[in-house]
PDB file of C-alpha atoms in Angstrom:
ATOM      1  CA  MET A   1      58.317 133.586 163.948  1.00  0.00           C
ATOM      2  CA  LYS A   2      59.943 135.910 161.308  1.00  0.00           C
ATOM      3  CA  SER A   3      59.116 139.367 160.175  1.00  0.00           C
ATOM      4  CA  ASP A   4      58.487 139.038 156.486  1.00  0.00           C
ATOM      5  CA  LYS A   5      59.276 142.051 154.311  1.00  0.00           C
ATOM      6  CA  GLU A   6      59.786 140.087 151.207  1.00  0.00           C
ATOM      7  CA  LEU A   7      56.334 138.519 151.133  1.00  0.00           C
ATOM      8  CA  HIS A   8      54.367 140.422 148.610  1.00  0.00           C
ATOM      9  CA  LEU A   9      50.559 139.884 148.481  1.00  0.00           C
ATOM     10  CA  TYR A  10      48.384 140.635 145.544  1.00  0.00           C
ATOM     11  CA  GLY A  11      44.857 140.220 144.172  1.00  0.00           C
ATOM     12  CA  GLN A  12      42.286 138.032 146.204  1.00  0.00           C
ATOM     13  CA  ASP A  13      44.960 137.504 149.009  1.00  0.00           C
ATOM     14  CA  LEU A  14      45.489 141.220 149.475  1.00  0.00           C
ATOM     15  CA  LEU A  15      41.697 141.755 149.264  1.00  0.00           C
ATOM     16  CA  GLU A  16      40.986 139.242 152.060  1.00  0.00           C
ATOM     17  CA  LEU A  17      43.631 140.750 154.287  1.00  0.00           C
ATOM     18  CA  LEU A  18      42.309 144.346 153.657  1.00  0.00           C
ATOM     19  CA  CYS A  19      38.614 143.308 154.428  1.00  0.00           C
ATOM     20  CA  ALA A  20      39.707 141.489 157.464  1.00  0.00           C
ATOM     21  CA  VAL A  21      41.726 144.288 158.807  1.00  0.00           C
ATOM     22  CA  LEU A  22      39.022 146.942 158.013  1.00  0.00           C
ATOM     23  CA  SER A  23      36.267 144.989 159.464  1.00  0.00           C
ATOM     24  CA  LYS A  24      38.204 145.429 162.878  1.00  0.00           C
ATOM     25  CA  GLY A  25      37.766 149.185 162.367  1.00  0.00           C
ATOM     26  CA  ALA A  26      41.510 149.616 161.727  1.00  0.00           C
ATOM     27  CA  GLY A  27      43.248 151.159 158.975  1.00  0.00           C
ATOM     28  CA  PHE A  28      45.355 148.978 156.527  1.00  0.00           C
ATOM     29  CA  ARG A  29      48.854 150.038 155.134  1.00  0.00           C
ATOM     30  CA  PHE A  30      50.340 148.173 152.014  1.00  0.00           C
ATOM     31  CA  GLN A  31      52.367 148.809 148.841  1.00  0.00           C
ATOM     32  CA  ALA A  32      50.282 150.025 145.747  1.00  0.00           C
ATOM     33  CA  LYS A  33      51.220 148.277 142.547  1.00  0.00           C
ATOM     34  CA  GLY A  34      50.460 149.669 139.103  1.00  0.00           C
ATOM     35  CA  PHE A  35      50.163 152.937 137.201  1.00  0.00           C
ATOM     36  CA  SER A  36      46.293 153.655 136.932  1.00  0.00           C
ATOM     37  CA  MET A  37      46.661 156.331 139.606  1.00  0.00           C
ATOM     38  CA  SER A  38      49.863 157.831 138.438  1.00  0.00           C
ATOM     39  CA  PRO A  39      51.166 160.422 139.130  1.00  0.00           C
ATOM     40  CA  PHE A  40      49.240 160.856 142.459  1.00  0.00           C
ATOM     41  CA  ILE A  41      49.877 157.344 143.485  1.00  0.00           C
ATOM     42  CA  LYS A  42      52.880 155.714 141.851  1.00  0.00           C
ATOM     43  CA  ASP A  43      53.840 152.075 141.422  1.00  0.00           C
ATOM     44  CA  GLY A  44      55.578 151.021 144.757  1.00  0.00           C
ATOM     45  CA  ASP A  45      53.986 153.982 146.912  1.00  0.00           C
ATOM     46  CA  VAL A  46      52.993 152.775 150.329  1.00  0.00           C
ATOM     47  CA  ILE A  47      49.293 153.775 151.016  1.00  0.00           C
ATOM     48  CA  THR A  48      47.212 153.787 154.109  1.00  0.00           C
ATOM     49  CA  ILE A  49      43.450 152.880 153.723  1.00  0.00           C
ATOM     50  CA  SER A  50      40.992 154.312 156.421  1.00  0.00           C
ATOM     51  CA  PRO A  51      38.076 151.979 157.036  1.00  0.00           C
ATOM     52  CA  VAL A  52      35.794 155.166 156.779  1.00  0.00           C
ATOM     53  CA  LYS A  53      34.034 154.899 153.253  1.00  0.00           C
ATOM     54  CA  GLY A  54      35.122 157.635 150.842  1.00  0.00           C
ATOM     55  CA  THR A  55      33.085 160.009 148.982  1.00  0.00           C
ATOM     56  CA  VAL A  56      33.340 162.068 145.764  1.00  0.00           C
ATOM     57  CA  SER A  57      36.998 163.102 144.811  1.00  0.00           C
ATOM     58  CA  GLN A  58      38.491 160.767 147.304  1.00  0.00           C
ATOM     59  CA  ILE A  59      40.698 157.868 146.242  1.00  0.00           C
ATOM     60  CA  VAL A  60      38.908 154.571 147.437  1.00  0.00           C
ATOM     61  CA  PRO A  61      39.573 150.910 147.420  1.00  0.00           C
ATOM     62  CA  PHE A  62      36.720 149.037 146.143  1.00  0.00           C
ATOM     63  CA  ILE A  63      35.759 145.690 144.690  1.00  0.00           C
ATOM     64  CA  HIS A  64      34.884 145.897 141.018  1.00  0.00           C
ATOM     65  CA  PRO A  65      31.389 144.319 140.479  1.00  0.00           C
ATOM     66  CA  GLU A  66      32.449 142.296 137.356  1.00  0.00           C
ATOM     67  CA  GLY A  67      35.979 141.020 138.140  1.00  0.00           C
ATOM     68  CA  LYS A  68      35.404 140.869 142.097  1.00  0.00           C
ATOM     69  CA  ASN A  69      38.872 142.243 142.116  1.00  0.00           C
ATOM     70  CA  LEU A  70      40.352 144.977 144.346  1.00  0.00           C
ATOM     71  CA  ARG A  71      40.983 148.408 142.669  1.00  0.00           C
ATOM     72  CA  VAL A  72      42.222 151.753 144.107  1.00  0.00           C
ATOM     73  CA  HIS A  73      40.855 154.634 142.067  1.00  0.00           C
ATOM     74  CA  ARG A  74      39.110 158.042 142.563  1.00  0.00           C
ATOM     75  CA  ILE A  75      35.465 158.577 142.899  1.00  0.00           C
ATOM     76  CA  VAL A  76      34.747 161.269 140.313  1.00  0.00           C
ATOM     77  CA  TRP A  77      30.912 161.598 140.505  1.00  0.00           C
ATOM     78  CA  LYS A  78      27.862 160.353 142.276  1.00  0.00           C
ATOM     79  CA  THR A  79      24.703 159.702 140.530  1.00  0.00           C
ATOM     80  CA  ARG A  80      21.599 157.583 141.389  1.00  0.00           C
ATOM     81  CA  GLY A  81      23.132 156.449 144.689  1.00  0.00           C
ATOM     82  CA  LYS A  82      26.214 154.895 142.827  1.00  0.00           C
ATOM     83  CA  PHE A  83      29.735 156.310 142.440  1.00  0.00           C
ATOM     84  CA  LEU A  84      31.486 156.713 139.131  1.00  0.00           C
ATOM     85  CA  ILE A  85      35.076 155.721 139.771  1.00  0.00           C
ATOM     86  CA  LYS A  86      38.089 156.237 137.482  1.00  0.00           C
ATOM     87  CA  GLY A  87      41.745 155.686 137.649  1.00  0.00           C
ATOM     88  CA  ASP A  88      43.445 159.071 137.337  1.00  0.00           C
ATOM     89  CA  HIS A  89      45.701 157.755 134.483  1.00  0.00           C
ATOM     90  CA  CYS A  90      42.955 155.689 132.926  1.00  0.00           C
ATOM     91  CA  ASN A  91      41.100 156.533 129.803  1.00  0.00           C
ATOM     92  CA  GLU A  92      37.853 154.681 130.700  1.00  0.00           C
ATOM     93  CA  SER A  93      35.977 154.758 134.048  1.00  0.00           C
ATOM     94  CA  ASP A  94      35.299 151.535 136.241  1.00  0.00           C
ATOM     95  CA  GLY A  95      31.704 152.330 135.740  1.00  0.00           C
ATOM     96  CA  LEU A  96      28.961 153.067 138.374  1.00  0.00           C
ATOM     97  CA  ILE A  97      29.951 151.301 141.589  1.00  0.00           C
ATOM     98  CA  PRO A  98      27.364 150.630 144.456  1.00  0.00           C
ATOM     99  CA  GLU A  99      28.402 152.083 147.697  1.00  0.00           C
ATOM    100  CA  GLU A 100      28.683 148.699 149.340  1.00  0.00           C
ATOM    101  CA  ASN A 101      31.370 147.728 147.156  1.00  0.00           C
ATOM    102  CA  ILE A 102      33.571 150.477 148.451  1.00  0.00           C
ATOM    103  CA  LEU A 103      35.851 149.703 151.430  1.00  0.00           C
ATOM    104  CA  GLY A 104      37.277 152.877 152.803  1.00  0.00           C
ATOM    105  CA  HIS A 105      39.524 155.617 151.510  1.00  0.00           C
ATOM    106  CA  VAL A 106      43.143 156.378 151.102  1.00  0.00           C
ATOM    107  CA  GLU A 107      44.183 158.770 153.834  1.00  0.00           C
ATOM    108  CA  LYS A 108      47.968 158.598 153.426  1.00  0.00           C
ATOM    109  CA  ILE A 109      50.463 158.142 150.600  1.00  0.00           C
ATOM    110  CA  GLU A 110      54.148 157.579 151.254  1.00  0.00           C
ATOM    111  CA  ARG A 111      56.788 157.751 148.629  1.00  0.00           C
ATOM    112  CA  ASN A 112      60.492 157.104 149.411  1.00  0.00           C
ATOM    113  CA  GLY A 113      59.603 157.494 153.099  1.00  0.00           C
ATOM    114  CA  LYS A 114      58.040 160.897 152.536  1.00  0.00           C
ATOM    115  CA  ASN A 115      54.321 161.759 152.976  1.00  0.00           C
ATOM    116  CA  ILE A 116      52.703 162.859 149.543  1.00  0.00           C
ATOM    117  CA  ARG A 117      49.659 165.060 150.113  1.00  0.00           C
ATOM    118  CA  PHE A 118      49.138 166.150 146.515  1.00  0.00           C
ATOM    119  CA  GLY A 119      45.959 164.624 145.245  1.00  0.00           C
ATOM    120  CA  LEU A 120      44.429 164.141 148.732  1.00  0.00           C
ATOM    121  CA  GLY A 121      43.848 167.666 149.823  1.00  0.00           C
ATOM    122  CA  LYS A 122      41.254 170.201 148.498  1.00  0.00           C
ATOM    123  CA  GLU A 123      42.837 170.027 144.983  1.00  0.00           C
ATOM    124  CA  ARG A 124      41.317 166.467 144.712  1.00  0.00           C
ATOM    125  CA  HIS A 125      37.962 168.129 143.731  1.00  0.00           C
ATOM    126  CA  LEU A 126      39.634 169.660 140.693  1.00  0.00           C
ATOM    127  CA  ILE A 127      41.345 166.526 139.925  1.00  0.00           C
ATOM    128  CA  ALA A 128      38.099 164.472 140.155  1.00  0.00           C
ATOM    129  CA  TRP A 129      36.321 167.062 137.747  1.00  0.00           C
ATOM    130  CA  LEU A 130      39.172 167.217 135.273  1.00  0.00           C
ATOM    131  CA  SER A 131      39.211 163.388 135.318  1.00  0.00           C
ATOM    132  CA  ARG A 132      35.547 162.984 134.968  1.00  0.00           C
ATOM    133  CA  LYS A 133      35.768 165.394 131.978  1.00  0.00           C
ATOM    134  CA  ARG A 134      38.636 163.430 130.543  1.00  0.00           C
ATOM    135  CA  ILE A 135      40.911 166.616 130.494  1.00  0.00           C
ATOM    136  CA  LEU A 136      43.135 165.380 133.227  1.00  0.00           C
ATOM    137  CA  ASN A 137      44.901 162.708 130.919  1.00  0.00           C
ATOM    138  CA  ILE A 138      45.579 165.252 128.354  1.00  0.00           C
ATOM    139  CA  MET A 139      46.989 167.677 130.940  1.00  0.00           C
ATOM    140  CA  LEU A 140      49.233 165.020 132.200  1.00  0.00           C
ATOM    141  CA  PHE A 141      50.233 164.148 128.716  1.00  0.00           C
ATOM    142  CA  LEU A 142      50.928 167.754 127.952  1.00  0.00           C
ATOM    143  CA  GLY A 143      52.770 168.188 131.334  1.00  0.00           C
ATOM    144  CA  ARG A 144      55.043 165.226 130.427  1.00  0.00           C
ATOM    145  CA  LEU A 145      55.943 166.929 127.173  1.00  0.00           C
ATOM    146  CA  LEU A 146      56.404 170.444 128.372  1.00  0.00           C
ATOM    147  CA  ILE A 147      57.548 170.394 131.914  1.00  0.00           C
ATOM    148  CA  PRO A 148      61.117 169.231 132.370  1.00  0.00           C
ATOM    149  CA  SER A 149      61.261 165.964 134.629  1.00  0.00           C
ATOM    150  CA  PHE A 150      63.232 167.370 137.263  1.00  0.00           C
ATOM    151  CA  ILE A 151      60.502 170.011 137.956  1.00  0.00           C
ATOM    152  CA  ARG A 152      57.800 167.410 137.690  1.00  0.00           C
ATOM    153  CA  ARG A 153      59.591 165.381 140.269  1.00  0.00           C
ATOM    154  CA  ARG A 154      59.317 168.263 142.622  1.00  0.00           C
ATOM    155  CA  ILE A 155      55.783 168.821 142.126  1.00  0.00           C
ATOM    156  CA  LEU A 156      54.438 165.219 142.071  1.00  0.00           C
TER     157      LEU A 156
ATOM    158  CA  MET B   1      61.039 145.566 175.926  1.00  0.00           C
ATOM    159  CA  GLU B   2      61.458 142.303 177.645  1.00  0.00           C
ATOM    160  CA  GLN B   3      58.549 140.009 178.728  1.00  0.00           C
ATOM    161  CA  LYS B   4      58.919 137.307 181.272  1.00  0.00           C
ATOM    162  CA  ILE B   5      57.468 134.017 180.209  1.00  0.00           C
ATOM    163  CA  ASN B   6      56.358 131.431 182.701  1.00  0.00           C
ATOM    164  CA  ILE B   7      55.769 128.032 181.364  1.00  0.00           C
ATOM    165  CA  LYS B   8      52.928 127.462 183.901  1.00  0.00           C
ATOM    166  CA  ASN B   9      50.937 130.471 182.718  1.00  0.00           C
ATOM    167  CA  THR B  10      48.156 130.613 180.201  1.00  0.00           C
ATOM    168  CA  TYR B  11      48.203 132.956 177.060  1.00  0.00           C
ATOM    169  CA  CYS B  12      45.597 133.738 174.479  1.00  0.00           C
ATOM    170  CA  GLN B  13      45.523 135.124 171.160  1.00  0.00           C
ATOM    171  CA  SER B  14      44.901 138.863 170.965  1.00  0.00           C
ATOM    172  CA  GLU B  15      41.712 140.188 169.140  1.00  0.00           C
ATOM    173  CA  ASP B  16      43.759 142.959 167.653  1.00  0.00           C
ATOM    174  CA  VAL B  17      45.422 140.772 164.988  1.00  0.00           C
ATOM    175  CA  VAL B  18      44.467 139.308 161.712  1.00  0.00           C
ATOM    176  CA  ALA B  19      45.693 135.783 161.097  1.00  0.00           C
ATOM    177  CA  ARG B  20      45.273 133.916 157.801  1.00  0.00           C
ATOM    178  CA  GLU B  21      46.782 130.972 155.858  1.00  0.00           C
ATOM    179  CA  ILE B  22      47.730 132.011 152.424  1.00  0.00           C
ATOM    180  CA  HIS B  23      49.359 129.842 149.877  1.00  0.00           C
ATOM    181  CA  GLY B  24      50.814 127.724 152.545  1.00  0.00           C
ATOM    182  CA  GLU B  25      52.248 130.734 154.551  1.00  0.00           C
ATOM    183  CA  PHE B  26      50.565 131.441 158.018  1.00  0.00           C
ATOM    184  CA  ILE B  27      50.503 135.276 158.193  1.00  0.00           C
ATOM    185  CA  ILE B  28      49.903 137.429 161.263  1.00  0.00           C
ATOM    186  CA  ILE B  29      49.288 141.179 160.994  1.00  0.00           C
ATOM    187  CA  PRO B  30      48.896 142.821 164.464  1.00  0.00           C
ATOM    188  CA  ILE B  31      46.786 145.964 164.570  1.00  0.00           C
ATOM    189  CA  THR B  32      49.061 148.587 166.188  1.00  0.00           C
ATOM    190  CA  SER B  33      47.658 152.107 166.929  1.00  0.00           C
ATOM    191  CA  GLY B  34      44.663 151.249 164.678  1.00  0.00           C
ATOM    192  CA  ILE B  35      46.702 150.119 161.793  1.00  0.00           C
ATOM    193  CA  GLY B  36      47.354 146.804 160.238  1.00  0.00           C
ATOM    194  CA  ASP B  37      50.626 147.191 158.533  1.00  0.00           C
ATOM    195  CA  LEU B  38      51.510 144.796 155.694  1.00  0.00           C
ATOM    196  CA  GLU B  39      54.744 146.649 154.897  1.00  0.00           C
ATOM    197  CA  ASP B  40      56.405 146.695 158.282  1.00  0.00           C
ATOM    198  CA  GLU B  41      54.520 144.384 160.612  1.00  0.00           C
ATOM    199  CA  LEU B  42      53.735 141.235 158.828  1.00  0.00           C
ATOM    200  CA  TYR B  43      54.943 137.978 160.480  1.00  0.00           C
ATOM    201  CA  THR B  44      54.967 134.511 159.240  1.00  0.00           C
ATOM    202  CA  LEU B  45      54.899 131.347 161.403  1.00  0.00           C
ATOM    203  CA  ASN B  46      56.434 128.035 160.198  1.00  0.00           C
ATOM    204  CA  GLU B  47      54.422 124.749 160.771  1.00  0.00           C
ATOM    205  CA  THR B  48      55.682 124.298 164.315  1.00  0.00           C
ATOM    206  CA  GLY B  49      54.714 128.008 165.153  1.00  0.00           C
ATOM    207  CA  LYS B  50      51.361 127.408 163.675  1.00  0.00           C
ATOM    208  CA  ASN B  51      50.845 124.298 165.867  1.00  0.00           C
ATOM    209  CA  ILE B  52      51.853 126.445 168.917  1.00  0.00           C
ATOM    210  CA  TRP B  53      49.536 129.582 167.773  1.00  0.00           C
ATOM    211  CA  ASP B  54      46.582 127.112 167.277  1.00  0.00           C
ATOM    212  CA  ARG B  55      46.729 126.061 170.895  1.00  0.00           C
ATOM    213  CA  LEU B  56      47.068 129.522 172.388  1.00  0.00           C
ATOM    214  CA  ASP B  57      43.369 129.511 173.349  1.00  0.00           C
ATOM    215  CA  GLY B  58      43.596 130.986 176.833  1.00  0.00           C
ATOM    216  CA  LYS B  59      42.749 127.670 178.327  1.00  0.00           C
ATOM    217  CA  LYS B  60      45.926 125.529 178.297  1.00  0.00           C
ATOM    218  CA  SER B  61      49.109 126.656 180.043  1.00  0.00           C
ATOM    219  CA  LEU B  62      52.298 126.560 177.923  1.00  0.00           C
ATOM    220  CA  LYS B  63      53.377 123.556 179.845  1.00  0.00           C
ATOM    221  CA  GLU B  64      50.196 121.748 178.758  1.00  0.00           C
ATOM    222  CA  ILE B  65      50.778 122.772 175.167  1.00  0.00           C
ATOM    223  CA  ALA B  66      54.359 121.549 175.077  1.00  0.00           C
ATOM    224  CA  MET B  67      53.252 118.265 176.497  1.00  0.00           C
ATOM    225  CA  GLU B  68      50.523 117.887 173.791  1.00  0.00           C
ATOM    226  CA  LEU B  69      52.838 118.681 171.221  1.00  0.00           C
ATOM    227  CA  SER B  70      55.621 116.559 172.594  1.00  0.00           C
ATOM    228  CA  LYS B  71      53.105 113.477 172.309  1.00  0.00           C
ATOM    229  CA  GLU B  72      51.906 114.398 169.041  1.00  0.00           C
ATOM    230  CA  PHE B  73      55.212 114.821 167.383  1.00  0.00           C
ATOM    231  CA  ASP B  74      56.997 112.435 169.492  1.00  0.00           C
ATOM    232  CA  ALA B  75      59.754 114.958 170.362  1.00  0.00           C
ATOM    233  CA  PRO B  76      61.663 115.690 173.635  1.00  0.00           C
ATOM    234  CA  LEU B  77      59.496 117.635 175.929  1.00  0.00           C
ATOM    235  CA  GLU B  78      62.463 119.909 177.044  1.00  0.00           C
ATOM    236  CA  GLU B  79      63.066 120.936 173.471  1.00  0.00           C
ATOM    237  CA  ILE B  80      59.371 121.593 172.866  1.00  0.00           C
ATOM    238  CA  GLU B  81      58.925 123.604 176.058  1.00  0.00           C
ATOM    239  CA  LYS B  82      61.860 125.960 174.739  1.00  0.00           C
ATOM    240  CA  ASP B  83      60.238 126.403 171.345  1.00  0.00           C
ATOM    241  CA  VAL B  84      56.672 127.168 172.935  1.00  0.00           C
ATOM    242  CA  ALA B  85      58.295 129.469 175.412  1.00  0.00           C
ATOM    243  CA  GLY B  86      60.443 131.241 172.736  1.00  0.00           C
ATOM    244  CA  LEU B  87      57.694 131.920 170.359  1.00  0.00           C
ATOM    245  CA  THR B  88      55.140 132.900 173.109  1.00  0.00           C
ATOM    246  CA  GLU B  89      57.832 135.360 174.180  1.00  0.00           C
ATOM    247  CA  GLU B  90      58.070 136.953 170.804  1.00  0.00           C
ATOM    248  CA  LEU B  91      54.449 136.997 170.353  1.00  0.00           C
ATOM    249  CA  LEU B  92      54.019 138.660 173.721  1.00  0.00           C
ATOM    250  CA  VAL B  93      56.400 141.417 173.125  1.00  0.00           C
ATOM    251  CA  ARG B  94      54.504 142.248 169.790  1.00  0.00           C
ATOM    252  CA  ARG B  95      51.162 141.964 171.852  1.00  0.00           C
ATOM    253  CA  ILE B  96      50.106 139.309 169.353  1.00  0.00           C
ATOM    254  CA  VAL B  97      49.195 137.203 172.400  1.00  0.00           C
ATOM    255  CA  LEU B  98      48.184 138.214 175.929  1.00  0.00           C
ATOM    256  CA  GLU B  99      48.786 136.672 179.272  1.00  0.00           C
ATOM    257  CA  VAL B 100      45.244 135.323 180.786  1.00  0.00           C
TER     258      VAL B 100
END
């Protein structure tokens, strides 16, 4: 038996393991890939998923109804019993997602061994609202232009 | 923490693990403190390990498992017993298997 830190799982394989672990009522810790939730979750951050389904403003893993693939994005609104979900860094939303497609919620983000709280606390309500109104992307873009990177690194 | 393995004893797979074969790799994720940790606690078994794992059913002793494998693979019993005990000990330390 070997401890395998080099084995990186993606897509359906990751989804299968995530569902299997969550079905036992346990959390699931893995490395996030991609930039759709940047700067709140960055490529390579390690996130922990709670098996408790998320609600508006929380970041949730869900199965997209079209591609049947795993995504981890933020719920920005709830309407007619479905959740509007959108990546914080995305221009377009994922559409209205039924509750049964939501698998849990992100309860912890680790970056370079440190816990990142920004984006999971009460400020998440404002982030969700800004994201839904498509203001968040403009703010992030302006932030990149106007705020020096060494200050940005301290904030996010 | 060292665990004493007795070849005459029986062991079973813990219910607090997720085990899957993915792309030819047999993967085990123990659930420790309520978390299945893909980053720091993912283990893989080779084919021999998988053969042992499949037989850890809480019914057969390690000795019986070794005898079965020895016959099936036409290998010396003594060597197989060592492999079975060695792997079971590692799994026991990580609470992936439990003594019955």
